[in-house]
PDB file of C-alpha atoms in Angstrom:
ATOM      1  CA  MET A  16     113.805  71.357 105.010  1.00 91.00           C
ATOM      2  CA  GLN A  17     110.310  72.187 103.077  1.00 96.00           C
ATOM      3  CA  VAL A  18     109.276  75.767 103.537  1.00 98.00           C
ATOM      4  CA  LEU A  19     105.598  77.314 102.417  1.00 98.00           C
ATOM      5  CA  VAL A  20     105.935  80.498 101.092  1.00 98.00           C
ATOM      6  CA  SER A  21     102.427  82.176 100.243  1.00 98.00           C
ATOM      7  CA  ALA A  22     100.918  85.345  99.577  1.00 98.00           C
ATOM      8  CA  ALA A  23      97.845  87.158  98.668  1.00 97.00           C
ATOM      9  CA  SER A  24      98.315  89.629  95.829  1.00 94.00           C
ATOM     10  CA  LYS A  25      95.455  91.731  94.013  1.00 89.00           C
ATOM     11  CA  HIS A  26      97.486  92.886  90.972  1.00 84.00           C
ATOM     12  CA  GLY A  27     100.423  90.342  90.922  1.00 90.00           C
ATOM     13  CA  ALA A  28     103.312  92.619  92.843  1.00 92.00           C
ATOM     14  CA  THR A  29     103.104  90.895  96.244  1.00 96.00           C
ATOM     15  CA  THR A  30     102.978  87.667  94.292  1.00 97.00           C
ATOM     16  CA  GLU A  31     106.414  88.843  92.794  1.00 96.00           C
ATOM     17  CA  ILE A  32     107.680  89.395  95.997  1.00 97.00           C
ATOM     18  CA  ALA A  33     106.585  86.065  97.298  1.00 98.00           C
ATOM     19  CA  ALA A  34     108.557  84.280  94.391  1.00 98.00           C
ATOM     20  CA  GLU A  35     111.278  86.463  95.219  1.00 98.00           C
ATOM     21  CA  ILE A  36     111.738  85.234  98.800  1.00 98.00           C
ATOM     22  CA  GLY A  37     110.956  81.805  97.818  1.00 98.00           C
ATOM     23  CA  ALA A  38     113.712  81.836  94.858  1.00 98.00           C
ATOM     24  CA  ALA A  39     116.344  83.124  97.651  1.00 97.00           C
ATOM     25  CA  LEU A  40     115.328  80.086 100.087  1.00 97.00           C
ATOM     26  CA  ILE A  41     116.244  78.032  97.363  1.00 96.00           C
ATOM     27  CA  ALA A  42     119.158  79.505  96.312  1.00 96.00           C
ATOM     28  CA  LEU A  43     120.195  79.608 100.107  1.00 95.00           C
ATOM     29  CA  GLY A  44     119.749  75.552 100.023  1.00 94.00           C
ATOM     30  CA  LEU A  45     115.854  75.307 101.398  1.00 96.00           C
ATOM     31  CA  ASP A  46     113.354  73.227  99.707  1.00 96.00           C
ATOM     32  CA  ALA A  47     110.747  76.252  99.221  1.00 97.00           C
ATOM     33  CA  VAL A  48     107.404  76.029  97.867  1.00 98.00           C
ATOM     34  CA  VAL A  49     105.277  79.430  96.594  1.00 98.00           C
ATOM     35  CA  ARG A  50     101.701  79.103  96.349  1.00 98.00           C
ATOM     36  CA  ALA A  51      98.673  81.214  96.633  1.00 98.00           C
ATOM     37  CA  PRO A  52      96.977  81.209  99.718  1.00 98.00           C
ATOM     38  CA  GLU A  53      93.742  79.656  97.791  1.00 97.00           C
ATOM     39  CA  GLU A  54      96.077  76.933  96.791  1.00 97.00           C
ATOM     40  CA  VAL A  55      96.929  75.795 100.045  1.00 98.00           C
ATOM     41  CA  ALA A  56      94.310  73.143 101.635  1.00 95.00           C
ATOM     42  CA  SER A  57      96.906  71.770 104.371  1.00 96.00           C
ATOM     43  CA  LEU A  58     100.440  72.672 105.760  1.00 98.00           C
ATOM     44  CA  ASP A  59     101.326  68.846 106.079  1.00 97.00           C
ATOM     45  CA  GLY A  60     104.977  68.320 104.933  1.00 96.00           C
ATOM     46  CA  PHE A  61     106.100  71.909 105.690  1.00 98.00           C
ATOM     47  CA  ASP A  62     108.482  72.487 108.275  1.00 97.00           C
ATOM     48  CA  ALA A  63     108.314  76.725 108.060  1.00 98.00           C
ATOM     49  CA  VAL A  64     105.955  79.221 106.806  1.00 98.00           C
ATOM     50  CA  VAL A  65     106.269  82.630 105.154  1.00 98.00           C
ATOM     51  CA  ILE A  66     103.019  84.449 104.849  1.00 98.00           C
ATOM     52  CA  GLY A  67     102.308  87.871 103.043  1.00 98.00           C
ATOM     53  CA  SER A  68      99.549  89.835 101.626  1.00 97.00           C
ATOM     54  CA  ALA A  69      99.174  93.006  99.797  1.00 93.00           C
ATOM     55  CA  VAL A  70      97.392  95.495 101.843  1.00 91.00           C
ATOM     56  CA  TYR A  71      94.542  97.668 100.928  1.00 83.00           C
ATOM     57  CA  VAL A  72      92.646  99.991 103.132  1.00 82.00           C
ATOM     58  CA  GLY A  73      94.976  99.056 105.766  1.00 86.00           C
ATOM     59  CA  ARG A  74      94.034  95.531 105.964  1.00 91.00           C
ATOM     60  CA  TRP A  75      95.263  91.884 104.599  1.00 95.00           C
ATOM     61  CA  LEU A  76      93.393  90.572 101.748  1.00 95.00           C
ATOM     62  CA  GLU A  77      90.705  87.904 102.328  1.00 97.00           C
ATOM     63  CA  PRO A  78      92.738  85.035 101.020  1.00 98.00           C
ATOM     64  CA  ALA A  79      95.534  85.543 103.551  1.00 98.00           C
ATOM     65  CA  ARG A  80      93.518  85.964 106.377  1.00 97.00           C
ATOM     66  CA  ARG A  81      91.605  83.107 105.571  1.00 97.00           C
ATOM     67  CA  LEU A  82      94.934  80.940 105.532  1.00 98.00           C
ATOM     68  CA  VAL A  83      96.033  82.123 108.803  1.00 98.00           C
ATOM     69  CA  GLU A  84      92.696  81.672 110.617  1.00 97.00           C
ATOM     70  CA  GLU A  85      92.050  78.387 109.150  1.00 97.00           C
ATOM     71  CA  GLN A  86      95.563  76.979 109.732  1.00 98.00           C
ATOM     72  CA  GLN A  87      96.546  78.875 113.202  1.00 97.00           C
ATOM     73  CA  ALA A  88      96.738  75.643 115.207  1.00 97.00           C
ATOM     74  CA  THR A  89      99.235  74.357 112.573  1.00 98.00           C
ATOM     75  CA  LEU A  90     100.900  77.520 112.253  1.00 98.00           C
ATOM     76  CA  ARG A  91     101.617  77.975 115.619  1.00 97.00           C
ATOM     77  CA  THR A  92     103.522  74.527 115.575  1.00 97.00           C
ATOM     78  CA  ARG A  93     105.763  75.874 113.155  1.00 97.00           C
ATOM     79  CA  PRO A  94     108.420  78.856 112.259  1.00 98.00           C
ATOM     80  CA  VAL A  95     106.131  81.619 110.721  1.00 98.00           C
ATOM     81  CA  TRP A  96     107.074  84.600 109.442  1.00 98.00           C
ATOM     82  CA  LEU A  97     104.780  87.177 107.900  1.00 98.00           C
ATOM     83  CA  PHE A  98     105.082  90.488 105.614  1.00 97.00           C
ATOM     84  CA  SER A  99     103.130  93.229 104.373  1.00 95.00           C
ATOM     85  CA  SER A 100     103.207  95.077 100.869  1.00 93.00           C
ATOM     86  CA  GLY A 101     101.651  98.158 100.420  1.00 83.00           C
ATOM     87  CA  PRO A 102     103.246 101.489 101.374  1.00 72.00           C
ATOM     88  CA  ILE A 103     104.224 103.342  98.142  1.00 73.00           C
ATOM     89  CA  GLY A 104     106.371 106.457  97.644  1.00 70.00           C
ATOM     90  CA  THR A 105     109.791 107.856  99.001  1.00 76.00           C
ATOM     91  CA  PRO A 106     109.505 107.886 101.598  1.00 71.00           C
ATOM     92  CA  PRO A 107     107.151 105.211 101.945  1.00 71.00           C
ATOM     93  CA  LYS A 108     103.322 105.907 103.143  1.00 73.00           C
ATOM     94  CA  PRO A 109     101.428 104.640 105.160  1.00 74.00           C
ATOM     95  CA  LEU A 110     103.965 104.322 108.149  1.00 72.00           C
ATOM     96  CA  GLU A 111     101.586 102.459 110.223  1.00 77.00           C
ATOM     97  CA  ASP A 112     101.225  98.691 110.435  1.00 85.00           C
ATOM     98  CA  PRO A 113      98.096  97.154 108.835  1.00 87.00           C
ATOM     99  CA  THR A 114      95.175  97.147 111.025  1.00 90.00           C
ATOM    100  CA  ASP A 115      95.022  93.254 111.191  1.00 93.00           C
ATOM    101  CA  ALA A 116      98.779  92.779 110.967  1.00 93.00           C
ATOM    102  CA  ALA A 117      99.138  92.378 115.168  1.00 94.00           C
ATOM    103  CA  ARG A 118      96.168  89.849 115.192  1.00 96.00           C
ATOM    104  CA  MET A 119      98.004  87.771 112.012  1.00 97.00           C
ATOM    105  CA  VAL A 120     101.022  87.687 114.498  1.00 97.00           C
ATOM    106  CA  GLU A 121      99.061  86.875 117.552  1.00 97.00           C
ATOM    107  CA  LEU A 122      97.068  83.764 115.552  1.00 97.00           C
ATOM    108  CA  THR A 123     100.403  82.325 114.189  1.00 98.00           C
ATOM    109  CA  GLY A 124     102.935  83.133 116.426  1.00 97.00           C
ATOM    110  CA  ALA A 125     105.272  84.442 114.149  1.00 98.00           C
ATOM    111  CA  ARG A 126     108.611  85.074 114.878  1.00 97.00           C
ATOM    112  CA  GLU A 127     108.666  88.384 112.576  1.00 97.00           C
ATOM    113  CA  HIS A 128     106.141  90.746 110.397  1.00 96.00           C
ATOM    114  CA  ARG A 129     108.020  92.913 107.785  1.00 96.00           C
ATOM    115  CA  ILE A 130     106.524  95.602 105.862  1.00 94.00           C
ATOM    116  CA  PHE A 131     107.857  96.126 102.318  1.00 95.00           C
ATOM    117  CA  PRO A 132     106.934  98.989 100.287  1.00 89.00           C
ATOM    118  CA  GLY A 133     104.730  98.158  96.970  1.00 82.00           C
ATOM    119  CA  GLU A 134     104.090  98.818  93.422  1.00 79.00           C
ATOM    120  CA  VAL A 135     101.210 100.916  91.486  1.00 71.00           C
ATOM    121  CA  ASP A 136     100.907 100.544  88.078  1.00 67.00           C
ATOM    122  CA  ARG A 137      98.101 102.679  86.882  1.00 66.00           C
ATOM    123  CA  ARG A 138      97.429 100.155  83.903  1.00 72.00           C
ATOM    124  CA  ARG A 139      96.872  97.285  85.938  1.00 74.00           C
ATOM    125  CA  LEU A 140      94.073  99.211  88.487  1.00 67.00           C
ATOM    126  CA  GLY A 141      90.525  99.119  87.757  1.00 70.00           C
ATOM    127  CA  PHE A 142      88.623 102.294  87.282  1.00 68.00           C
ATOM    128  CA  ALA A 143      87.602 102.973  90.728  1.00 69.00           C
ATOM    129  CA  GLU A 144      91.299 101.883  91.791  1.00 67.00           C
ATOM    130  CA  ARG A 145      92.668 104.797  89.714  1.00 64.00           C
ATOM    131  CA  ALA A 146      89.988 107.439  90.760  1.00 64.00           C
ATOM    132  CA  ILE A 147      91.289 106.916  94.615  1.00 64.00           C
ATOM    133  CA  MET A 148      94.822 107.063  93.235  1.00 65.00           C
ATOM    134  CA  ALA A 149      94.292 110.332  91.674  1.00 59.00           C
ATOM    135  CA  ALA A 150      92.200 111.920  94.447  1.00 62.00           C
ATOM    136  CA  VAL A 151      94.982 110.892  96.997  1.00 63.00           C
ATOM    137  CA  ARG A 152      97.554 111.942  94.479  1.00 68.00           C
ATOM    138  CA  ALA A 153      99.531 108.401  94.888  1.00 66.00           C
ATOM    139  CA  PRO A 154     102.806 108.068  93.171  1.00 64.00           C
ATOM    140  CA  GLU A 155     102.999 105.605  90.577  1.00 70.00           C
ATOM    141  CA  GLY A 156     106.114 103.090  90.253  1.00 72.00           C
ATOM    142  CA  ASP A 157     107.958 100.303  92.028  1.00 79.00           C
ATOM    143  CA  PHE A 158     108.922 100.731  95.202  1.00 81.00           C
ATOM    144  CA  ARG A 159     109.630  97.141  96.353  1.00 91.00           C
ATOM    145  CA  PRO A 160     113.095  97.156  98.148  1.00 93.00           C
ATOM    146  CA  TRP A 161     114.691  93.943  96.242  1.00 96.00           C
ATOM    147  CA  PRO A 162     117.725  93.859  98.261  1.00 97.00           C
ATOM    148  CA  GLU A 163     116.002  94.506 101.392  1.00 97.00           C
ATOM    149  CA  ILE A 164     113.516  91.161 100.572  1.00 98.00           C
ATOM    150  CA  GLU A 165     116.185  89.066  99.832  1.00 97.00           C
ATOM    151  CA  ALA A 166     118.255  90.277 102.828  1.00 97.00           C
ATOM    152  CA  TRP A 167     115.306  89.140 104.879  1.00 98.00           C
ATOM    153  CA  ALA A 168     114.877  85.777 102.918  1.00 98.00           C
ATOM    154  CA  ARG A 169     118.533  85.256 104.203  1.00 97.00           C
ATOM    155  CA  SER A 170     117.514  85.862 107.838  1.00 97.00           C
ATOM    156  CA  ILE A 171     115.199  83.250 107.410  1.00 98.00           C
ATOM    157  CA  ALA A 172     117.432  81.115 105.632  1.00 97.00           C
ATOM    158  CA  SER A 173     119.772  81.471 108.615  1.00 95.00           C
ATOM    159  CA  SER A 174     117.257  81.034 111.350  1.00 95.00           C
ATOM    160  CA  LEU A 175     116.388  77.689 109.730  1.00 94.00           C
ATOM    161  CA  ALA A 176     119.803  76.292 109.353  1.00 82.00           C
ATOM    162  CA  PRO A 177     120.875  73.782 111.450  1.00 73.00           C
ATOM    163  CA  ALA A 178     123.257  74.836 114.444  1.00 52.00           C
ATOM    164  CA  GLY A 179     126.647  75.086 113.472  1.00 47.00           C
ATOM    165  CA  SER A 180     126.041  75.479 109.675  1.00 57.00           C
ATOM    166  CA  ALA A 181     126.199  78.528 107.735  1.00 54.00           C
ATOM    167  CA  VAL A 182     123.817  79.711 104.969  1.00 58.00           C
ATOM    168  CA  PRO A 183     125.624  79.536 101.699  1.00 57.00           C
ATOM    169  CA  GLY A 184     126.733  82.889  99.920  1.00 55.00           C
TER     170      GLY A 184
END
């Protein structure tokens, strides 16, 4: 089974989540391909799709939204999972879903939408982003829950496994 994993990322942290999901799916016996949304011209050949986006100002990034909007008819014919990355801190904030998450689920018919905490590395941020982070006193650090991300990939693999077969590991 061929699975596309695609995620829009501004500074690379969400791309790393997509890569982890892809690697976990491969380890579980699926043929996963990780591509940036801008590199996806067609969903031909993909049996299932995982799409994610970093969240800025409460919204998905444009490349991920565009992929969903342009491919919505095809996405509705395949199993789809969505994820957002963005809350930071302990506990992660903000707690609300991205403002466009419900629309992305509706357009794709996604089986699930998950929110994973993200990462903030001030060295990767531009001047305006650093100023905003300082103004709101946002914490710096890597808050991504790698075991939770791997467990989610395992649940995706389990739901794609043929009836009666087990996911390895």
